[in-house]
């Protein structure tokens, strides 16, 4: 029987950022990765403290940005690479009213560090009303992040590449097959719907498509352009454009309507020919109140869920991995805003 402090089930942002907390604290663990490409692994990797539809910020945005940058420096100490790409978001304004609203909101205390009051005229794209830069925004090198961390986990015998089988858990023994664990963390995204311990948590699938395109005229390489969706350079000379949001068409196939939406959106500000080389989609686990769901099982107290990261998987996954670790190891209560108890307590008899 092998003894570990933790078993992690899931290989997206939640699982890997929680694994980092364990590496940092010198805890023993095993992470189960089924090997499928998760929504996290095909995500845009956008690091953004602003809601760009309304020019507002969100709960703990500044704290999350600082914490992520510190965490990526910590990860660099054992992978040898920092996966932060300093490519700020430039939001193209649809009209003069949007530009004026941005300028007005840039003076508000909660937004002054994020909304740059100086506007830019971007070269190579249509931006008649100019664009605004989101300070402190960036991107994660998604391919490098997952590749580097998986390599580290595998080289240090932290990784098991197989599907986790719920029927092999022995709750009374705190064991899974020949592994004895202190705590078991489920970080499965929409896979949680098959989990007999946490299948009832209220996460909803939000399907997102993106395309990778070959463009015919060059545009700035050191920024991320946002108009409806995000455009930025990737490997092999291609550009990423996406992603869409869809709660209705949840089949596991490419939606032609989503591809048309992306083509139309890109054509609105990139007036030159482009070729689509690749179409990808994934399912984000979202929650109605737009906060993660973290907590322990009501009966099996050493089983935990870490889910519902939504479209802010990088920031939420990084920041709240520490909250979960502190909750388990030191008993620091989880913030009510993210605690599983905000749903389970509603179902308890009065």
Short mmCIF file of C-alpha atoms in Angstrom, two decimals:
data_model
loop_
_atom_site.label_atom_id
_atom_site.label_comp_id
_atom_site.label_asym_id
_atom_site.label_seq_id
_atom_site.Cartn_x
_atom_site.Cartn_y
_atom_site.Cartn_z
CA UNK A 1 0.00 0.00 0.00
CA UNK A 2 1.38 3.39 -1.07
CA UNK A 3 0.69 6.32 1.28
CA UNK A 4 0.15 9.86 -0.01
CA UNK A 5 -1.21 13.04 1.48
CA UNK A 6 -3.41 13.75 -1.54
CA UNK A 7 -4.96 12.27 -4.64
CA UNK A 8 -5.98 14.82 -7.28
CA UNK A 9 -8.46 13.79 -9.96
CA UNK A 10 -8.38 16.16 -12.94
CA UNK A 11 -5.75 17.85 -15.08
CA UNK A 12 -7.10 21.32 -15.85
CA UNK A 13 -6.22 24.60 -14.17
CA UNK A 14 -7.82 23.59 -10.86
CA UNK A 15 -5.87 20.33 -10.62
CA UNK A 16 -2.51 21.73 -11.68
CA UNK A 17 -2.63 24.86 -9.54
CA UNK A 18 -3.63 22.74 -6.54
CA UNK A 19 -0.75 20.39 -7.37
CA UNK A 20 1.55 23.41 -7.25
CA UNK A 21 0.41 24.19 -3.71
CA UNK A 22 1.32 20.63 -2.73
CA UNK A 23 4.73 20.84 -4.44
CA UNK A 24 5.38 24.14 -2.67
CA UNK A 25 4.47 22.65 0.73
CA UNK A 26 6.36 19.40 0.10
CA UNK A 27 3.24 17.23 0.30
CA UNK A 28 3.08 13.79 -1.30
CA UNK A 29 0.41 13.31 -3.96
CA UNK A 30 -0.73 11.53 -7.08
CA UNK A 31 -2.57 13.30 -9.91
CA UNK A 32 -4.80 11.25 -12.21
CA UNK A 33 -4.94 12.46 -15.81
CA UNK A 34 -7.21 10.66 -18.23
CA UNK A 35 -5.27 12.08 -21.15
CA UNK A 36 -8.17 13.81 -22.86
CA UNK A 37 -7.72 17.42 -23.95
CA UNK A 38 -9.56 19.47 -21.34
CA UNK A 39 -11.25 22.85 -21.81
CA UNK A 40 -8.33 24.35 -19.87
CA UNK A 41 -5.77 22.94 -22.29
CA UNK A 42 -7.35 24.57 -25.35
CA UNK A 43 -8.28 27.81 -23.60
CA UNK A 44 -7.05 31.20 -24.78
CA UNK A 45 -5.06 31.73 -21.60
CA UNK A 46 -6.32 35.28 -21.20
CA UNK A 47 -5.40 36.99 -17.92
CA UNK A 48 -7.81 39.88 -17.64
CA UNK A 49 -8.97 41.90 -14.61
CA UNK A 50 -11.78 43.66 -16.50
CA UNK A 51 -15.21 42.65 -17.81
CA UNK A 52 -14.77 44.07 -21.29
CA UNK A 53 -18.43 44.18 -22.19
CA UNK A 54 -19.31 46.59 -19.38
CA UNK A 55 -15.88 48.00 -18.43
CA UNK A 56 -16.17 46.80 -14.85
CA UNK A 57 -13.92 44.69 -12.66
CA UNK A 58 -14.78 41.72 -10.46
CA UNK A 59 -14.33 40.32 -6.96
CA UNK A 60 -10.66 40.09 -5.88
CA UNK A 61 -9.36 40.91 -9.37
CA UNK A 62 -6.26 42.80 -8.19
CA UNK A 63 -5.45 40.20 -5.54
CA UNK A 64 -5.78 37.43 -8.11
CA UNK A 65 -3.50 39.17 -10.62
CA UNK A 66 -0.75 39.65 -8.02
CA UNK A 67 -1.10 36.10 -6.72
CA UNK A 68 -0.94 34.59 -10.21
CA UNK A 69 2.26 36.43 -11.11
CA UNK A 70 3.90 35.31 -7.85
CA UNK A 71 2.73 31.74 -8.42
CA UNK A 72 4.12 31.60 -11.96
CA UNK A 73 7.50 32.70 -10.59
CA UNK A 74 7.32 29.85 -8.05
CA UNK A 75 6.47 27.36 -10.80
CA UNK A 76 9.44 28.63 -12.80
CA UNK A 77 11.77 27.44 -10.03
CA UNK A 78 11.06 23.80 -10.87
CA UNK A 79 9.99 23.84 -14.52
CA UNK A 80 12.65 26.33 -15.62
CA UNK A 81 10.22 28.53 -17.51
CA UNK A 82 7.88 31.41 -16.74
CA UNK A 83 4.69 30.98 -18.74
CA UNK A 84 3.51 34.59 -18.47
CA UNK A 85 3.25 36.38 -21.83
CA UNK A 86 3.30 40.15 -21.37
CA UNK A 87 0.87 40.97 -24.16
CA UNK A 88 -1.75 43.45 -22.88
CA UNK A 89 -5.33 43.43 -24.14
CA UNK A 90 -6.37 46.26 -26.45
CA UNK A 91 -10.15 46.58 -26.60
CA UNK A 92 -11.38 48.06 -29.91
CA UNK A 93 -14.26 50.46 -29.29
CA UNK A 94 -17.47 49.94 -31.26
CA UNK A 95 -18.40 53.62 -31.17
CA UNK A 96 -17.67 56.96 -29.57
CA UNK A 97 -20.02 56.26 -26.65
CA UNK A 98 -17.99 53.22 -25.65
CA UNK A 99 -14.79 55.20 -25.78
CA UNK A 100 -16.29 57.93 -23.59
CA UNK A 101 -17.60 55.34 -21.12
CA UNK A 102 -14.13 53.79 -20.86
CA UNK A 103 -12.60 57.19 -20.19
CA UNK A 104 -15.21 57.96 -17.53
CA UNK A 105 -14.74 54.62 -15.77
CA UNK A 106 -10.94 54.83 -15.91
CA UNK A 107 -11.18 57.50 -13.23
CA UNK A 108 -13.01 55.26 -10.77
CA UNK A 109 -10.93 53.97 -7.88
CA UNK A 110 -11.54 50.28 -8.59
CA UNK A 111 -10.64 50.68 -12.28
CA UNK A 112 -7.90 53.30 -12.37
CA UNK A 113 -5.15 50.64 -12.26
CA UNK A 114 -6.74 48.67 -15.12
CA UNK A 115 -8.29 51.02 -17.71
CA UNK A 116 -5.61 53.10 -19.43
CA UNK A 117 -6.99 56.59 -20.22
CA UNK A 118 -4.67 56.95 -23.24
CA UNK A 119 -6.13 55.51 -26.45
CA UNK A 120 -4.27 53.75 -29.26
CA UNK A 121 -4.67 53.54 -33.02
CA UNK A 122 -3.83 49.93 -33.85
CA UNK A 123 -2.07 49.21 -37.12
CA UNK A 124 -3.34 46.57 -39.52
CA UNK A 125 -6.91 46.42 -38.18
CA UNK A 126 -10.01 48.57 -38.36
CA UNK A 127 -10.36 50.68 -35.21
CA UNK A 128 -12.09 53.84 -36.28
CA UNK A 129 -12.87 54.78 -32.67
CA UNK A 130 -9.42 53.68 -31.42
CA UNK A 131 -8.75 51.12 -28.66
CA UNK A 132 -8.17 51.08 -24.92
CA UNK A 133 -5.40 49.13 -23.19
CA UNK A 134 -6.14 46.98 -20.14
CA UNK A 135 -3.21 47.47 -17.80
CA UNK A 136 -1.99 44.39 -15.91
CA UNK A 137 -3.62 42.11 -18.50
CA UNK A 138 -1.54 39.38 -20.12
CA UNK A 139 -1.73 35.81 -21.45
CA UNK A 140 -0.62 32.44 -20.20
CA UNK A 141 1.48 30.28 -22.50
CA UNK A 142 -1.13 27.50 -22.24
CA UNK A 143 0.74 24.87 -24.24
CA UNK A 144 3.96 25.52 -22.34
CA UNK A 145 2.21 25.59 -18.96
CA UNK A 146 0.55 22.20 -19.36
CA UNK A 147 3.52 20.64 -21.14
CA UNK A 148 6.00 21.85 -18.54
CA UNK A 149 3.92 20.87 -15.52
CA UNK A 150 2.95 17.46 -16.89
CA UNK A 151 6.62 16.74 -17.63
CA UNK A 152 7.58 17.71 -14.08
CA UNK A 153 4.81 15.60 -12.54
CA UNK A 154 5.71 12.58 -14.65
CA UNK A 155 9.45 12.86 -14.00
CA UNK A 156 8.79 12.98 -10.25
CA UNK A 157 6.27 10.12 -10.19
CA UNK A 158 3.35 12.38 -9.30
CA UNK A 159 1.34 11.50 -12.42
CA UNK A 160 -0.84 8.49 -13.28
CA UNK A 161 -2.13 8.54 -16.86
CA UNK A 162 -5.40 6.69 -16.62
CA UNK A 163 -9.09 7.23 -16.00
CA UNK A 164 -10.01 7.40 -12.32
CA UNK A 165 -12.54 4.73 -11.34
CA UNK A 166 -14.93 5.83 -8.60
CA UNK A 167 -15.87 2.26 -7.72
CA UNK A 168 -12.30 1.58 -6.58
CA UNK A 169 -12.53 4.12 -3.73
CA UNK A 170 -12.76 2.57 -0.26
CA UNK A 171 -14.19 5.35 1.88
CA UNK A 172 -13.83 3.53 5.20
CA UNK A 173 -10.14 2.89 4.49
CA UNK A 174 -9.37 6.18 2.70
CA UNK A 175 -7.85 4.19 -0.12
CA UNK A 176 -7.97 3.91 -3.88
CA UNK A 177 -6.73 0.53 -5.11
CA UNK A 178 -3.26 0.25 -3.55
CA UNK A 179 -3.00 3.96 -2.62
CA UNK A 180 -3.87 5.18 0.86
CA UNK A 181 -4.72 8.89 0.91
CA UNK A 182 -5.41 11.51 3.54
CA UNK A 183 -7.45 13.71 1.19
CA UNK A 184 -8.99 13.24 -2.25
CA UNK A 185 -9.58 16.32 -4.43
CA UNK A 186 -11.91 16.20 -7.45
CA UNK A 187 -11.00 18.85 -10.06
CA UNK A 188 -12.92 17.42 -13.01
CA UNK A 189 -14.70 20.31 -14.70
CA UNK A 190 -17.85 19.04 -16.40
CA UNK A 191 -16.66 15.49 -15.73
CA UNK A 192 -18.03 16.00 -12.22
CA UNK A 193 -21.48 15.10 -13.55
CA UNK A 194 -20.32 11.45 -13.58
CA UNK A 195 -18.93 11.69 -10.05
CA UNK A 196 -21.23 9.87 -7.55
CA UNK A 197 -20.02 12.08 -4.67
CA UNK A 198 -20.45 15.52 -6.23
CA UNK A 199 -22.64 15.07 -9.32
CA UNK A 200 -25.34 17.33 -7.86
CA UNK A 201 -23.23 20.48 -7.61
CA UNK A 202 -24.84 23.20 -9.78
CA UNK A 203 -22.26 23.57 -12.53
CA UNK A 204 -23.51 24.22 -16.05
CA UNK A 205 -21.66 23.61 -19.29
CA UNK A 206 -20.80 26.61 -21.43
CA UNK A 207 -19.51 25.52 -24.83
CA UNK A 208 -16.80 27.63 -26.38
CA UNK A 209 -15.32 27.50 -29.89
CA UNK A 210 -12.17 29.11 -31.22
CA UNK A 211 -10.46 29.10 -34.59
CA UNK A 212 -6.81 29.26 -35.59
CA UNK A 213 -6.24 31.25 -38.73
CA UNK A 214 -3.52 32.17 -41.17
CA UNK A 215 -3.72 35.91 -41.84
CA UNK A 216 -2.58 37.65 -45.02
CA UNK A 217 -1.52 41.02 -43.58
CA UNK A 218 0.60 41.48 -40.45
CA UNK A 219 -0.74 43.01 -37.26
CA UNK A 220 1.02 43.91 -33.97
CA UNK A 221 2.54 40.80 -32.34
CA UNK A 222 3.01 42.02 -28.78
CA UNK A 223 -0.65 42.64 -27.88
CA UNK A 224 -3.97 40.80 -27.62
CA UNK A 225 -6.72 42.43 -29.65
CA UNK A 226 -10.29 42.22 -28.35
CA UNK A 227 -13.43 42.95 -30.33
CA UNK A 228 -16.21 40.48 -29.58
CA UNK A 229 -13.49 37.85 -29.13
CA UNK A 230 -9.71 37.72 -28.64
CA UNK A 231 -7.09 37.68 -31.41
CA UNK A 232 -3.42 36.93 -30.78
CA UNK A 233 -0.50 35.05 -32.39
CA UNK A 234 0.21 31.42 -31.57
CA UNK A 235 2.74 28.88 -32.79
CA UNK A 236 3.48 28.12 -36.48
CA UNK A 237 2.52 31.59 -37.64
CA UNK A 238 -1.17 31.08 -36.84
CA UNK A 239 -3.50 33.35 -34.86
CA UNK A 240 -6.04 32.35 -32.24
CA UNK A 241 -9.51 33.95 -32.43
CA UNK A 242 -12.19 33.09 -29.88
CA UNK A 243 -13.98 32.03 -27.92
CA UNK A 244 -17.73 31.84 -28.17
CA UNK A 245 -20.24 31.19 -25.38
CA UNK A 246 -23.13 28.74 -25.82
CA UNK A 247 -25.28 27.07 -23.16
CA UNK A 248 -27.70 25.46 -25.63
CA UNK A 249 -25.78 23.50 -28.30
CA UNK A 250 -23.92 21.14 -25.97
CA UNK A 251 -23.29 18.20 -28.32
CA UNK A 252 -19.69 17.02 -28.77
CA UNK A 253 -19.33 18.29 -32.32
CA UNK A 254 -18.25 21.51 -34.00
CA UNK A 255 -21.13 23.97 -34.45
CA UNK A 256 -21.07 25.54 -37.90
CA UNK A 257 -23.01 28.53 -36.52
CA UNK A 258 -20.22 29.19 -33.99
CA UNK A 259 -17.60 29.06 -36.74
CA UNK A 260 -19.63 31.51 -38.81
CA UNK A 261 -19.93 33.78 -35.78
CA UNK A 262 -16.16 33.77 -35.39
CA UNK A 263 -15.53 34.40 -39.09
CA UNK A 264 -17.93 37.33 -39.04
CA UNK A 265 -16.48 38.74 -35.83
CA UNK A 266 -12.92 38.61 -37.13
CA UNK A 267 -13.89 40.13 -40.48
CA UNK A 268 -15.40 43.14 -38.75
CA UNK A 269 -12.00 44.47 -37.72
CA UNK A 270 -9.56 42.46 -39.85
CA UNK A 271 -10.51 43.46 -43.42
CA UNK A 272 -8.11 41.12 -45.24
CA UNK A 273 -8.33 37.48 -46.35
CA UNK A 274 -7.63 34.75 -43.80
CA UNK A 275 -7.73 30.96 -43.86
CA UNK A 276 -9.07 28.78 -41.06
CA UNK A 277 -6.57 26.02 -40.23
CA UNK A 278 -8.16 24.62 -37.09
CA UNK A 279 -11.42 24.66 -35.10
CA UNK A 280 -11.56 23.64 -31.45
CA UNK A 281 -14.20 23.62 -28.74
CA UNK A 282 -14.48 22.82 -25.05
CA UNK A 283 -16.97 22.96 -22.19
CA UNK A 284 -16.39 25.47 -19.41
CA UNK A 285 -17.85 24.55 -15.99
CA UNK A 286 -19.81 27.64 -14.96
CA UNK A 287 -21.94 28.56 -11.95
CA UNK A 288 -24.96 30.85 -11.87
CA UNK A 289 -23.37 33.25 -9.38
CA UNK A 290 -20.05 33.18 -11.32
CA UNK A 291 -18.04 31.96 -8.34
CA UNK A 292 -16.17 28.65 -7.98
CA UNK A 293 -17.56 25.76 -5.94
CA UNK A 294 -15.14 24.48 -3.30
CA UNK A 295 -15.73 22.31 -0.26
CA UNK A 296 -15.90 18.90 1.34
CA UNK A 297 -18.48 16.16 1.00
CA UNK A 298 -21.19 16.35 3.67
CA UNK A 299 -20.51 12.80 4.87
CA UNK A 300 -17.09 11.83 3.49
CA UNK A 301 -15.14 14.68 5.02
CA UNK A 302 -11.80 13.97 3.31
CA UNK A 303 -13.35 14.13 -0.17
CA UNK A 304 -13.28 17.61 -1.69
CA UNK A 305 -14.50 19.33 -4.85
CA UNK A 306 -12.75 22.20 -6.67
CA UNK A 307 -14.88 23.22 -9.64
CA UNK A 308 -16.86 25.93 -11.41
CA UNK A 309 -13.91 28.08 -12.48
CA UNK A 310 -15.76 29.29 -15.58
CA UNK A 311 -14.13 31.61 -18.09
CA UNK A 312 -11.62 32.84 -15.49
CA UNK A 313 -10.03 29.45 -14.97
CA UNK A 314 -6.47 30.74 -14.66
CA UNK A 315 -7.15 33.43 -12.07
CA UNK A 316 -9.77 31.43 -10.15
CA UNK A 317 -7.78 28.20 -10.28
CA UNK A 318 -4.56 29.78 -9.09
CA UNK A 319 -5.97 31.96 -6.32
CA UNK A 320 -8.52 29.56 -4.83
CA UNK A 321 -6.18 26.56 -4.90
CA UNK A 322 -4.49 28.29 -1.95
CA UNK A 323 -7.85 28.81 -0.25
CA UNK A 324 -8.65 25.10 -0.54
CA UNK A 325 -5.21 24.08 0.70
CA UNK A 326 -5.48 26.37 3.74
CA UNK A 327 -8.99 25.08 4.47
CA UNK A 328 -7.78 21.48 4.53
CA UNK A 329 -4.43 21.93 6.24
CA UNK A 330 -5.08 24.69 8.75
CA UNK A 331 -8.86 24.89 9.04
CA UNK A 332 -9.10 28.44 7.70
CA UNK A 333 -12.76 28.75 6.63
CA UNK A 334 -13.49 29.09 2.94
CA UNK A 335 -15.01 32.43 1.92
CA UNK A 336 -18.78 32.07 1.81
CA UNK A 337 -18.77 33.31 -1.78
CA UNK A 338 -16.99 30.15 -3.02
CA UNK A 339 -17.99 27.56 -0.43
CA UNK A 340 -20.01 24.51 -1.45
CA UNK A 341 -22.06 25.13 1.69
CA UNK A 342 -23.81 28.08 -0.01
CA UNK A 343 -25.78 25.46 -1.94
CA UNK A 344 -25.93 22.52 0.49
CA UNK A 345 -27.21 24.64 3.38
CA UNK A 346 -30.18 25.72 1.29
CA UNK A 347 -31.22 22.09 1.01
CA UNK A 348 -31.00 21.29 4.72
CA UNK A 349 -34.32 21.05 6.63
CA UNK A 350 -35.17 24.06 8.81
#
